[in-house]
Structures are given as C-alpha cells and as structure tokens.
CSV table of C-alpha atoms and ligand atoms in Angstrom, one decimal:
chain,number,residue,atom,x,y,z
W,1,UNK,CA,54.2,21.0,18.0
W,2,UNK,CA,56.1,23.4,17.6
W,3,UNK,CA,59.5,22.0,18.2
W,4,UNK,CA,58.5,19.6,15.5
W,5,UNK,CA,60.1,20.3,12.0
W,6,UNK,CA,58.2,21.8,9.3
W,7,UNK,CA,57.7,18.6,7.3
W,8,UNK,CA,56.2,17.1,10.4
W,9,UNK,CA,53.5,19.8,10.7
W,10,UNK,CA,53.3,20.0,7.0
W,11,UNK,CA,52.2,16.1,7.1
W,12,UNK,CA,50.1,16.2,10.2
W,13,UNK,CA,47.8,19.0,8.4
W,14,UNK,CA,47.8,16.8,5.1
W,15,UNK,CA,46.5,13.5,7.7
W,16,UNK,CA,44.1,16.1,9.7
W,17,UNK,CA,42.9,17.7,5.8
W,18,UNK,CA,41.9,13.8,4.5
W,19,UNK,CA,40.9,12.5,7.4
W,20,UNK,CA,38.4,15.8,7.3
W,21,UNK,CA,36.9,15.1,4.2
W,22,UNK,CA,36.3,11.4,4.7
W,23,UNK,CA,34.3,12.6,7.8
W,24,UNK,CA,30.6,12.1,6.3
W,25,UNK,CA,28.5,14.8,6.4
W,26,UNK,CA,25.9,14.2,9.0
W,27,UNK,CA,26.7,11.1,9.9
W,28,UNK,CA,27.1,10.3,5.7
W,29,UNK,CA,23.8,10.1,5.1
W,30,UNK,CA,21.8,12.6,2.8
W,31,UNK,CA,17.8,12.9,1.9
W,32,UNK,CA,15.9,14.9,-0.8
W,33,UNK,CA,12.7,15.1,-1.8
W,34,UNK,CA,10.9,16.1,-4.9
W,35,UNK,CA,7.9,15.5,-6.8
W,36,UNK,CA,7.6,13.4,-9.5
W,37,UNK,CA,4.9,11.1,-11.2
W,38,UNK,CA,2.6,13.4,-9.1
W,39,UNK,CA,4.0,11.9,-5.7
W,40,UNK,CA,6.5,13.7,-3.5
W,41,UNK,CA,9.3,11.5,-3.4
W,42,UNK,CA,12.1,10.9,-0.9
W,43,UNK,CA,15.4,9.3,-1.9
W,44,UNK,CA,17.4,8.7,1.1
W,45,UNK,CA,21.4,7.3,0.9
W,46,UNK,CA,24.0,6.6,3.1
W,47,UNK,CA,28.0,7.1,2.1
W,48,UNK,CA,30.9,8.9,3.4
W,49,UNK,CA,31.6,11.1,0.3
W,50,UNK,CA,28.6,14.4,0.3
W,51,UNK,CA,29.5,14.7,-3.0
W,52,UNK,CA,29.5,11.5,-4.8
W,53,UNK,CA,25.8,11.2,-2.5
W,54,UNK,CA,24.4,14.6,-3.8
W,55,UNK,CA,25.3,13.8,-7.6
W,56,UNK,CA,24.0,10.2,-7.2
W,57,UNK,CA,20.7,11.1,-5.9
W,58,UNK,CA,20.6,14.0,-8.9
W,59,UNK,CA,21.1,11.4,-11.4
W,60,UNK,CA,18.2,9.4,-9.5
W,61,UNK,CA,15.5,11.9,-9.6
W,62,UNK,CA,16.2,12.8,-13.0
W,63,UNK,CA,16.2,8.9,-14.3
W,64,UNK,CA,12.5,9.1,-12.2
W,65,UNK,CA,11.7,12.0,-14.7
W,66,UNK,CA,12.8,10.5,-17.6
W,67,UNK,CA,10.4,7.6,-17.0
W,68,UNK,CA,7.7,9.6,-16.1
W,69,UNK,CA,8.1,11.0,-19.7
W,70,UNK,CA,8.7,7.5,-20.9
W,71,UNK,CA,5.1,6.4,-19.1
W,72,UNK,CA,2.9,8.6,-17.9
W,73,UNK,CA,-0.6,9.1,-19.5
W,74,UNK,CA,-1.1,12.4,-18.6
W,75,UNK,CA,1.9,13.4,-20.9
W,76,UNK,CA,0.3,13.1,-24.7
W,77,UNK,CA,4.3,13.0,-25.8
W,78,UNK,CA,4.9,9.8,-23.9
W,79,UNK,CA,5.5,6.4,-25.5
W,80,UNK,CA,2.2,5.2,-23.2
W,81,UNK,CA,0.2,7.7,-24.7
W,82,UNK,CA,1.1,7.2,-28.2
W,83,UNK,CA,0.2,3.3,-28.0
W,84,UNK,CA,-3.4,4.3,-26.3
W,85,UNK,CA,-3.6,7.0,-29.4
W,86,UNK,CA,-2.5,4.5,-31.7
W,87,UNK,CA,-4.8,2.6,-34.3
W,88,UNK,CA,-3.1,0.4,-35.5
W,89,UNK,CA,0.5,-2.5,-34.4
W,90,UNK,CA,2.6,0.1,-32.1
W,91,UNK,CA,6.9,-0.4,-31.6
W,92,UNK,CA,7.3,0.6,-28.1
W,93,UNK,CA,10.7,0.8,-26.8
W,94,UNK,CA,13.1,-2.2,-25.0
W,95,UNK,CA,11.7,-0.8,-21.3
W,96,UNK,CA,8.3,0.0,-22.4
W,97,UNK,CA,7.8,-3.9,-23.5
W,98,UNK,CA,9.5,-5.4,-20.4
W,99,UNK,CA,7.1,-3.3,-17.9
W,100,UNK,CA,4.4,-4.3,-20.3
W,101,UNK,CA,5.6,-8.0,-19.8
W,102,UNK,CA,5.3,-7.7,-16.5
W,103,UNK,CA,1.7,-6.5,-16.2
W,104,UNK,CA,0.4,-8.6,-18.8
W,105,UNK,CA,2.0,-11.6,-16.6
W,106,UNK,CA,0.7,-10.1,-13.0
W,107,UNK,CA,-2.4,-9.2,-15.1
W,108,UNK,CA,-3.1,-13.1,-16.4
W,109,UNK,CA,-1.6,-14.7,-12.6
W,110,UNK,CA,-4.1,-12.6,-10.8
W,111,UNK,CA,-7.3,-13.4,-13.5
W,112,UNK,CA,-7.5,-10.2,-14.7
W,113,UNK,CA,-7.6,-8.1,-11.4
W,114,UNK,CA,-4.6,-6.3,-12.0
W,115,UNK,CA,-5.5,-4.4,-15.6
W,116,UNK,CA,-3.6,-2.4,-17.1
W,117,UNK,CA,-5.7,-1.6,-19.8
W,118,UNK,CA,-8.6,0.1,-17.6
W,119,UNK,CA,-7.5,4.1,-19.1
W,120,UNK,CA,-10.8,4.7,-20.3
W,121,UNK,CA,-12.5,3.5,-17.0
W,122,UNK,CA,-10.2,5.6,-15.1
W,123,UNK,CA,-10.7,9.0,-17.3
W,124,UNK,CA,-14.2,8.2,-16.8
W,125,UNK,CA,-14.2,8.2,-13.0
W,126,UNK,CA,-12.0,11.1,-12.7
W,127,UNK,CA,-11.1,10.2,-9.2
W,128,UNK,CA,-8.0,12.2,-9.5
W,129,UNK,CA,-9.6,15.6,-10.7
W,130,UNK,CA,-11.1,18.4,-9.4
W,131,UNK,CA,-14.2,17.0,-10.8
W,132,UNK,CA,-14.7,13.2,-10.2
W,133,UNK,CA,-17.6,11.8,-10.8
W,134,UNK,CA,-19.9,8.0,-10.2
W,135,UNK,CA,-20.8,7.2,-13.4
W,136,UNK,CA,-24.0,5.7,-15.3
W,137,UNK,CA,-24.2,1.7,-15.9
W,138,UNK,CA,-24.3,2.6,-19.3
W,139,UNK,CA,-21.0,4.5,-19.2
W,140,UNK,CA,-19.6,1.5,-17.3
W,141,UNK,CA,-20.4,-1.1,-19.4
W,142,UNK,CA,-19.2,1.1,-22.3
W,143,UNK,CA,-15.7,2.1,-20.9
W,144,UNK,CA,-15.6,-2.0,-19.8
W,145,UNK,CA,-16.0,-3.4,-23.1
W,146,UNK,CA,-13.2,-5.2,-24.9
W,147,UNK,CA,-10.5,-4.5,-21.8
W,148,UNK,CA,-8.8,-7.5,-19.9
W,149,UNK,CA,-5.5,-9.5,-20.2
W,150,UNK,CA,-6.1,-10.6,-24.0
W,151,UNK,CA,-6.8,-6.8,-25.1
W,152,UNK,CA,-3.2,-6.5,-25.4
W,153,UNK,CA,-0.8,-8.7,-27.0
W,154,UNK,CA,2.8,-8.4,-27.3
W,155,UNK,CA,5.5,-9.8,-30.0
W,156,UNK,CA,8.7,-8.4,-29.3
W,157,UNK,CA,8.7,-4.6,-29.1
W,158,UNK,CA,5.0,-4.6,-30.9
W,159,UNK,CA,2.4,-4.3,-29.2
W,160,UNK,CA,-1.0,-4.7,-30.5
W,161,UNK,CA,-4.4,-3.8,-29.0
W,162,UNK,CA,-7.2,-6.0,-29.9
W,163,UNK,CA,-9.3,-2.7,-30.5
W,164,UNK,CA,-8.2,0.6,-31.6
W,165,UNK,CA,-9.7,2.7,-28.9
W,166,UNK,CA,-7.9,0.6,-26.2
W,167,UNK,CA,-6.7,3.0,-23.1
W,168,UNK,CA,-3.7,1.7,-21.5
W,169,UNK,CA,-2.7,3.1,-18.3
W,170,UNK,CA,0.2,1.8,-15.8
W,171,UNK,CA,-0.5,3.8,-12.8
W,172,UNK,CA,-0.5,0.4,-10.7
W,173,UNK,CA,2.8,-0.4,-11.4
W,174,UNK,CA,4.9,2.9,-13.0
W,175,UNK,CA,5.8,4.3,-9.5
W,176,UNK,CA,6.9,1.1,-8.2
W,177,UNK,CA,8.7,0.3,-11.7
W,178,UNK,CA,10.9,4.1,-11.4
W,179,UNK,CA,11.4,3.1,-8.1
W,180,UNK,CA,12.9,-0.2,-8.6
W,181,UNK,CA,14.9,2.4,-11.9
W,182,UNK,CA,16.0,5.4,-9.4
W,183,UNK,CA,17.6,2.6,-6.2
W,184,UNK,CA,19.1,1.2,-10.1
W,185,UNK,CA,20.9,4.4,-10.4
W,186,UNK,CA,21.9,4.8,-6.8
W,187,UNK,CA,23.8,1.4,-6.5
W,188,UNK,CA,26.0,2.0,-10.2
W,189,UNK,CA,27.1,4.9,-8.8
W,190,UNK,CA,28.8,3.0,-5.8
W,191,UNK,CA,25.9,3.5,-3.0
W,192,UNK,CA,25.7,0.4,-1.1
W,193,UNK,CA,22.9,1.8,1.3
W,194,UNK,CA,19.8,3.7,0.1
W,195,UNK,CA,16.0,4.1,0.3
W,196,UNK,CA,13.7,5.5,-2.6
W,197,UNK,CA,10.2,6.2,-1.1
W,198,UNK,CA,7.7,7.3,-3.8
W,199,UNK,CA,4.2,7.6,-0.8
W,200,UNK,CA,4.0,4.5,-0.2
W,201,UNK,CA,6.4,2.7,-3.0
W,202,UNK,CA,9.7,1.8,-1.4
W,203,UNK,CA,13.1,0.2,-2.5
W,204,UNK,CA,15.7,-0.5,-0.1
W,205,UNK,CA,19.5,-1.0,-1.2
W,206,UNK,CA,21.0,-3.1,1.7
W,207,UNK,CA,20.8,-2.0,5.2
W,208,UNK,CA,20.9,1.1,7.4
W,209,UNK,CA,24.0,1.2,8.9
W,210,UNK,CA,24.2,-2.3,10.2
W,211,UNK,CA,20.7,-2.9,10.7
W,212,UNK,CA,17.5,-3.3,8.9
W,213,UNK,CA,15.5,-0.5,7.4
W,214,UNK,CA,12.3,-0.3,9.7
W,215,UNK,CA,9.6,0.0,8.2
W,216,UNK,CA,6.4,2.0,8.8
W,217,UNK,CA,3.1,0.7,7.2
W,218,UNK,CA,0.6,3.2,7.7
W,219,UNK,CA,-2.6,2.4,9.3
W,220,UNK,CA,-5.1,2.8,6.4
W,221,UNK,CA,-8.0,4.9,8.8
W,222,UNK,CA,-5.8,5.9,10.7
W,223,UNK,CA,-4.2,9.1,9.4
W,224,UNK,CA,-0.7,9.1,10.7
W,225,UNK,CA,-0.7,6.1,12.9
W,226,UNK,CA,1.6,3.1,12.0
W,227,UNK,CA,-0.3,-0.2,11.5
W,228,UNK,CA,2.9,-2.7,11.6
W,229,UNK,CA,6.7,-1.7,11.4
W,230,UNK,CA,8.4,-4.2,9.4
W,231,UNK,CA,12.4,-4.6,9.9
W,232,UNK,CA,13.4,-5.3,5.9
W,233,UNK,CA,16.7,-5.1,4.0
W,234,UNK,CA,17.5,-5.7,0.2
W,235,UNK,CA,14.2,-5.5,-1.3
W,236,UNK,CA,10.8,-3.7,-2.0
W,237,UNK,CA,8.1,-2.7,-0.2
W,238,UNK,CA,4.6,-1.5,-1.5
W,239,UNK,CA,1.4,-0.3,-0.4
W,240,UNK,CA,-1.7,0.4,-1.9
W,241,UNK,CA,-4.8,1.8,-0.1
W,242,UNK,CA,-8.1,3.1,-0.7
W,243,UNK,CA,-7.0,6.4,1.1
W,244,UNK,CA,-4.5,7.6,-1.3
W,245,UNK,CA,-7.1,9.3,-3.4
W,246,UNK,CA,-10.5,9.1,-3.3
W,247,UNK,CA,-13.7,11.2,-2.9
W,248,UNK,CA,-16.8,10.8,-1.0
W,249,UNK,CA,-20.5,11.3,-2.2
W,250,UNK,CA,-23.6,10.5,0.7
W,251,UNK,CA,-21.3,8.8,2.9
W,252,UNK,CA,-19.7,6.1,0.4
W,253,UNK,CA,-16.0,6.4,-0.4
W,254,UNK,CA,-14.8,6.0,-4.3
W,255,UNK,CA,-11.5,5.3,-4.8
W,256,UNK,CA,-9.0,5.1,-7.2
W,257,UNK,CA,-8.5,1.1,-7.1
W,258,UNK,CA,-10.8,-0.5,-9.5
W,259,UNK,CA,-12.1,-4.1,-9.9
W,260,UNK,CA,-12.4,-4.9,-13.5
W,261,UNK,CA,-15.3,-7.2,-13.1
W,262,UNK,CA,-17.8,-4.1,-11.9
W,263,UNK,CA,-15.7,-0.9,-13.5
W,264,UNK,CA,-16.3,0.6,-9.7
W,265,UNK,CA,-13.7,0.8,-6.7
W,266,UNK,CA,-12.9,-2.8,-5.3
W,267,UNK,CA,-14.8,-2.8,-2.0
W,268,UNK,CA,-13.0,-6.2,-0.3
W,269,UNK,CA,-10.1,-4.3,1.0
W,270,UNK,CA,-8.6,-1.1,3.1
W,271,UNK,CA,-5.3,-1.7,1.9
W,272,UNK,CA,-2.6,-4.4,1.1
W,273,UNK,CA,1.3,-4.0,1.8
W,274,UNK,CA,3.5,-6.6,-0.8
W,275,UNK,CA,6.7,-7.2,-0.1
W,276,UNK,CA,8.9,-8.7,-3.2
W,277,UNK,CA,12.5,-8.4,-4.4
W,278,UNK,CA,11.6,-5.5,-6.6
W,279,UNK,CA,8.9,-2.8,-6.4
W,280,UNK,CA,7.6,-2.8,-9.7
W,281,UNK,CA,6.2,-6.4,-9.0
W,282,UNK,CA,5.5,-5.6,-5.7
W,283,UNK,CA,3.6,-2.4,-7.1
W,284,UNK,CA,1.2,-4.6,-9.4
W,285,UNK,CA,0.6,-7.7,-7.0
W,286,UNK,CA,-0.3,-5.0,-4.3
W,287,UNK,CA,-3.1,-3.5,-6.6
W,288,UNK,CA,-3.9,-7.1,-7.7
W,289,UNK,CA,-4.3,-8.4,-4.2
W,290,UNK,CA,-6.6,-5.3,-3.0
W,291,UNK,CA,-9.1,-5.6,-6.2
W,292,UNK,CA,-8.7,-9.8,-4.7
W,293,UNK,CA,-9.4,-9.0,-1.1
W,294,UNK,CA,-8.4,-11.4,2.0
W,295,UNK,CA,-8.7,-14.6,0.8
W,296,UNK,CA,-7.9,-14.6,-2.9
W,297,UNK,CA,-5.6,-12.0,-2.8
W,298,UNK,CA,-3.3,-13.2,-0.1
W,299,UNK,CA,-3.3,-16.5,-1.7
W,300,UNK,CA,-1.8,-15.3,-5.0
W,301,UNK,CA,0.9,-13.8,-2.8
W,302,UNK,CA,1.4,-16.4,-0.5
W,303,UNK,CA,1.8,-18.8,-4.0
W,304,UNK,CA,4.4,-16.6,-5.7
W,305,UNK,CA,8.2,-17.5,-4.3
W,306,UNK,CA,10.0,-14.4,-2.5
W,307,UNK,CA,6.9,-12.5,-2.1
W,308,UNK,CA,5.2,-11.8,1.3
W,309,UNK,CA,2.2,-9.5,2.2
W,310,UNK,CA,-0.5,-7.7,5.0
W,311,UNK,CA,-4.1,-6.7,3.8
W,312,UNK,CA,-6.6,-4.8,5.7
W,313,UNK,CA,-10.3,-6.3,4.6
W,314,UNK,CA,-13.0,-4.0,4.8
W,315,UNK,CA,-13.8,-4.6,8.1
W,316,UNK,CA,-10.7,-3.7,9.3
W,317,UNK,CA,-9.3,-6.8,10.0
W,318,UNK,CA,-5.6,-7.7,9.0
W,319,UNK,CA,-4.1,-10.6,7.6
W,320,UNK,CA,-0.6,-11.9,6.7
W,321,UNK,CA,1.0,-14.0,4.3
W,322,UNK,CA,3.0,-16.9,6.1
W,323,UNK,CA,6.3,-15.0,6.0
W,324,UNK,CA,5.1,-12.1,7.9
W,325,UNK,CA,3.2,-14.2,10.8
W,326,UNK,CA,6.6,-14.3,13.2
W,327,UNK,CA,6.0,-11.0,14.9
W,328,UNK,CA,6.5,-7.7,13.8
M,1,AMP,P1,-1.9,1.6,-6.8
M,1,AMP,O1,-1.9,2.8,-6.0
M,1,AMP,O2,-0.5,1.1,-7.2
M,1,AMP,O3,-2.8,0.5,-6.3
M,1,AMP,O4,-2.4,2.0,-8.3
M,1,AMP,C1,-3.6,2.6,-8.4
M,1,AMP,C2,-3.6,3.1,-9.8
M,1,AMP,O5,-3.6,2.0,-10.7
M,1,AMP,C3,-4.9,3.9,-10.2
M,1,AMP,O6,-4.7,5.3,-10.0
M,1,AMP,C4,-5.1,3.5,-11.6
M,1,AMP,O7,-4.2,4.4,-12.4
M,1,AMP,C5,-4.5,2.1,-11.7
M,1,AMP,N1,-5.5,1.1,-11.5
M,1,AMP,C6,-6.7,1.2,-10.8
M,1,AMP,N2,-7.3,-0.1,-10.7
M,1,AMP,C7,-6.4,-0.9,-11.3
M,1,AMP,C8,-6.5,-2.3,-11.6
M,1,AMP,N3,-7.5,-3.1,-11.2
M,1,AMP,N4,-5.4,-2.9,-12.2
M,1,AMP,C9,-4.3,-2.1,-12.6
M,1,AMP,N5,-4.3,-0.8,-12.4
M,1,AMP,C10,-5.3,-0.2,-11.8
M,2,MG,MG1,0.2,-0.8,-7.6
C-alpha cells in the first residue's frame, strides 16, 4: 500500500469511508418503543441509512401523538371529546369524518355490534380504572338508551347526534386507525420495510428482508404462549381479546368488549384476530366479530373481500375464515 501513490490511498479511504456508512447499523434494522394511546408501542423498520430510520420513526410516533390528541376521549381538548360535549350539529375535521365513516359503515355491516357511540356505557363500567364496577339494570338501560348506528349521522364534516348527551368513543378502532397513520409516515419517508405494533394492533410495510413477517397471535388463556403464527406481508393484522383489560368479581370475568344489545361484556368469544389491508378496518371488524361470536362473526369476515380472520369461542375452540384454513 504503501508503494501506491497518494491519490491511490487517498481514493481507497474515500471507497472504504462510503462503503462504511452504507453498512446498516445492525443489520439496518432499528426498533423503539413508546407509549401512546395508553399502549406501549413498538415501531420496527428496516433500511440501510440509521439516520434516515431514527428520524422516520420520530416522525411516526409523534404523528401517533398527534392523533391521540386528535381522538382520544380521555383528552377533554380533543376533537372526540368536543363532539360527545357538544349540543348541538358539530364540524369535525377531514380525518375525524373519514374514521367516523368508517365506523358508522363497520357499525351498520355488522348490525350494530361494532358501536361507536357506547361512551356512556363504557364510563359507566369503568373497566379501565382503578375502580370498575358491574352496574345496576337500571344504569344499563339508562346509559343504552338512544345509542346505535342511526345515533349519529354525518353530512360532510357535520356530524350530528340524534341526542345531545350522545358519548362517542373510538377505542375499537383509534389504535388500529394511528396504526394504519404511523406505517403512513414510515413509507413517505422512503422505508420500504417496517412493522408498527400498538399490543396487539399491527401494520406491516412489505416484507422482512425477503420473507414474510411472522406473526405471533397470542393464545388468549394462555399468557405468553402463541396460539397460531401467521407468515403475512403488505397488510394489517388485529386482535382483540377479552384479556386485554378486564377485572374479575366471584369468579366471572368483565371485560372491556361490550355487546350493544345487553350493555355487558360480549360472552361468545376469547378473542378474534382480523386480518385486512389496513388496521383501522381490521381494528373495528375485530371488535365487531368478538361482540358476533363464531358463527356470525366469522361470517361477516368471511363476506367482506380481502379480509380473513381466527376467533377463539368461549369454549376455547378456534375457527378460521376460508383464507386462513391452509395451514399455519
Ligand atoms: P378493541 O380492543 O379494539 O376490541 O376495542 C375495545 C375498546 O373499544 C373498548 O375499550 C371500548 O373503548 C370500545 N368498545 C367496546 N365495545 C365496543 C363495541 N361493541 N363496539 C365498538 N367499540 C367498542
Ligand atoms: Mg377493535
């Protein structure tokens, strides 16, 4: 090397420098985790340049945040709020109506089981407090009355409740919606490979290096034990169970997935895994399916196109859309 002229050298350093920083940091992949919308989320990506990963991911927790501000009940400043405060015809914004769309639609296809205007049932319950609490008949017929798909209607960015005391709450499709938002982010900023994982709610931008993502769907009694590994690329994937958060009172298990026909924790199902082209749908059909149980709930998501799913009934027993019959 030595013998070599200076220009030589000079040149060889300048290859060895670029080749250096092209050289992905472990392996070019990079995962974070934070909590938002009261989840710890992972955001996982795969690219050659650390930096343009690390800034990308930034930008996709922080667009999480923003909608969690945008749609979160528990926030009185938020738009979701506002409308469930509001007396009278409400302007929400361009996003706001399109997720509102959505339910309403998932809401109507599914007869009502997904409802997204069930907030007063839910404060009511409490299921996510330090306090929950079963309540009376009374209470239940009360917090019941005048909710369902035609409590809400929509004209352009106006939405207007059919009473004023109407509590909307999008819990059953928010997380899956930010999701589908944060994986948004990721792929406008030149990521071709990533995975958003909000506990349960999942988005997958293409594949993982070469192959399909695998994956886990956790067994819903058995705490840490996969149920079915599912080999997926290019698409959403979205559980809901009745162990996420419940409580127990003399041996009976309330949870936070309620039928709309009783006001009390669906009992047909231990949990239901949707898999659809984006998780915001996949996020509402999931809840849908699980107030449905087996048999009506997998047919609504063996009738909708590009939509496949596994439930768990209540005894345990697990069924598959015809997609997902071919083997794990
Ligand atoms: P998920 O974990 O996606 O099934 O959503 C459960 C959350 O959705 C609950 O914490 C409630 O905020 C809300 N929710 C409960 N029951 C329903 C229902 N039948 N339809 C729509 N949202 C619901
Ligand atoms: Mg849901």
């Amino acid at each position: 090397m030595f013998g070599r002229p200076l220009w030589v050298i000079l040149l060889l350093l300048l290859v060895a420098s670029l080749v250096w920083w092209r050289v992905p940091a472990d392996d070019g992949q990079l995962s974070r985790t934070a909590l938002v919308m009261g989840t710890l989320v992972e955001i996982k990506a795969f690219d050659d340049e650390k930096d343009k990963l690390d800034s990308a991911i930034s930008a996709a927790f922080a667009e999480m945040t923003r909608l969690e501000n945008l749609l979160s009940r528990h926030n009185p400043r938020s738009e979701i709020s506002q409308l469930s405060a509001a007396a009278g015809p409400f302007t929400v914004s361009q996003e706001t109506a399109e997720l509102l769309q959505l339910g309403q639609s998932i809401a109507r296809r599914s007869d009502g089981a997904f409802d997204l205007t069930l907030g007063a049932l839910k404060k009511l319950w409490a299921i996510e407090s330090d306090s929950p609490q079963i309540p009376t008949a009374a209470q239940l017929q009360s917090a019941l009355s005048g909710i369902g798909p035609d409590a809400l209607t929509l004209e352009g960015l106006q939405v207007q409740k059919q009473q004023p005391g109407l509590q909307v709450d999008l819990g059953g499709i928010a997380k899956g919606y930010a999701v589908d938002r944060a994986l948004n982010v990721l792929r406008q900023a030149g990521i071709r490979s990533a995975a958003v994982n909000a506990g349960g709610d999942i988005a997958l931008l293409g594949d993982r290096q070469g192959q399909p993502w695998r994956i886990g769907i956790q067994h819903p009694r058995k705490n840490g034990e996969v149920l079915v590994t599912l080999p997926l690329t290019d698409c959403a994937v979205v559980t809901s169970g009745d162990y996420e958060r419940f409580f127990e009172r003399d041996g009976s298990r309330y949870h936070h997935i309620f039928d709309p026909r009783t006001g009390r924790p669906a009992r047909l199902t231990q949990s239901v895994t949707v898999v659809a082209k984006d998780a915001a749908s996949a996020d509402a059909l999931a809840t849908a399916a699980f107030v449905l149980g087996p048999q009506a709930g997998l047919q609504l998501l063996e009738d909708l196109p590009d939509v496949e799913g596994l439930l768990v009934g209540a005894d345990g027993r697990l069924f598959r859309t015809s997609g997902l019959r071919r083997g794990d």
